[in-house]
Amino acid sequence: LVHTLETPSLKGPVNFCTPNPCTNSEFTSAFGEILGRPTIIPLPGFVVSLMFGEMGDEMLLGGTKAIPTRLIKSGFEFNHPMIEDALKSA
C-alpha cells in the first residue's frame, strides 16, 4: 500500500496479491505443512455444491488468477512471493 502511495505513476485500481497465484489445493497443502498437520482428505466439489449451493461454488470452488502486473511494472519487490514463505511469515 505504501508503494502505491509513494509511486505517482500508479493511479487507479491495483491488484494487491501475490505474483505467483496458487490453487486451493496448493494453499491447503502449504498451510498444512506450516501447521504440521496432514491435509490429505480433500472436500469433493459436489459436496460443496450440495451443502452450500451457488455460494459454495463461487466462494469455495471458484477463483481468479489475478496478477499484480501494475505493481510488478512499477518496480515493487515482494517480500514473500511464494505461498509457503508468506504463510511462514504470518
C-alpha positions in Angstrom: 0.0 0.0 0.0 2.8 2.4 0.9 4.4 1.7 -2.5 1.3 2.8 -4.4 1.1 6.0 -2.3 4.8 6.8 -3.0 4.6 6.0 -6.7 2.8 8.8 -8.6 2.6 6.8 -11.8 0.4 4.3 -10.1 -3.2 5.6 -10.5 -6.4 3.7 -10.5 -7.0 0.1 -9.4 -4.1 -2.1 -8.4 -4.2 -5.8 -7.6 -2.7 -6.4 -4.2 -1.9 -10.0 -4.5 1.0 -12.4 -4.9 2.8 -12.6 -8.3 2.5 -16.4 -8.0 -1.1 -17.4 -7.6 -1.8 -20.9 -6.3 -4.7 -23.3 -6.3 -6.8 -24.1 -3.3 -5.1 -27.5 -3.2 -1.6 -25.9 -3.2 -2.7 -23.4 -0.5 -4.2 -26.2 1.7 -1.1 -28.3 1.3 1.3 -25.4 2.2 -0.9 -24.4 5.1 -1.0 -28.0 6.5 2.8 -28.2 6.2 3.3 -24.9 8.1 0.9 -26.1 10.8 2.5 -29.6 10.9 -0.9 -31.2 10.2 -2.0 -33.5 7.4 -4.2 -32.3 4.7 -4.8 -35.4 2.7 -8.6 -35.5 2.6 -10.0 -33.0 0.1 -13.6 -31.9 0.1 -15.2 -33.0 -3.2 -16.7 -30.3 -5.3 -20.1 -32.0 -5.5 -20.3 -32.0 -1.7 -19.6 -28.3 -1.6 -22.3 -27.7 -4.2 -24.8 -29.8 -2.2 -24.0 -28.2 1.1 -23.6 -24.5 0.0 -25.2 -24.3 -3.4 -24.2 -21.4 -5.7 -22.5 -19.5 -2.9 -20.2 -22.5 -2.3 -19.4 -22.9 -6.0 -18.4 -19.2 -6.2 -16.6 -18.8 -2.9 -15.1 -22.2 -2.3 -14.6 -23.7 -5.7 -14.2 -20.6 -7.9 -11.2 -18.5 -8.2 -9.5 -15.7 -10.0 -5.9 -15.8 -11.1 -5.2 -12.1 -10.5 -1.7 -11.0 -11.3 -0.3 -7.7 -9.9 1.0 -6.6 -13.3 1.0 -2.8 -12.5 2.8 -3.4 -9.2 5.5 -5.5 -10.9 6.0 -3.0 -13.7 6.3 -0.2 -11.2 9.3 -1.9 -9.5 7.6 -3.3 -6.4 9.5 -6.1 -4.7 7.6 -8.7 -2.9 8.9 -9.9 0.5 7.2 -13.2 0.2 6.3 -14.0 -3.4 5.6 -17.7 -2.8 2.7 -19.0 -0.6 5.0 -21.1 1.6 7.1 -18.1 2.5 4.0 -15.9 3.1 2.4 -18.4 5.4 5.7 -18.9 7.4 5.9 -15.1 7.9 2.3 -14.7 9.1 
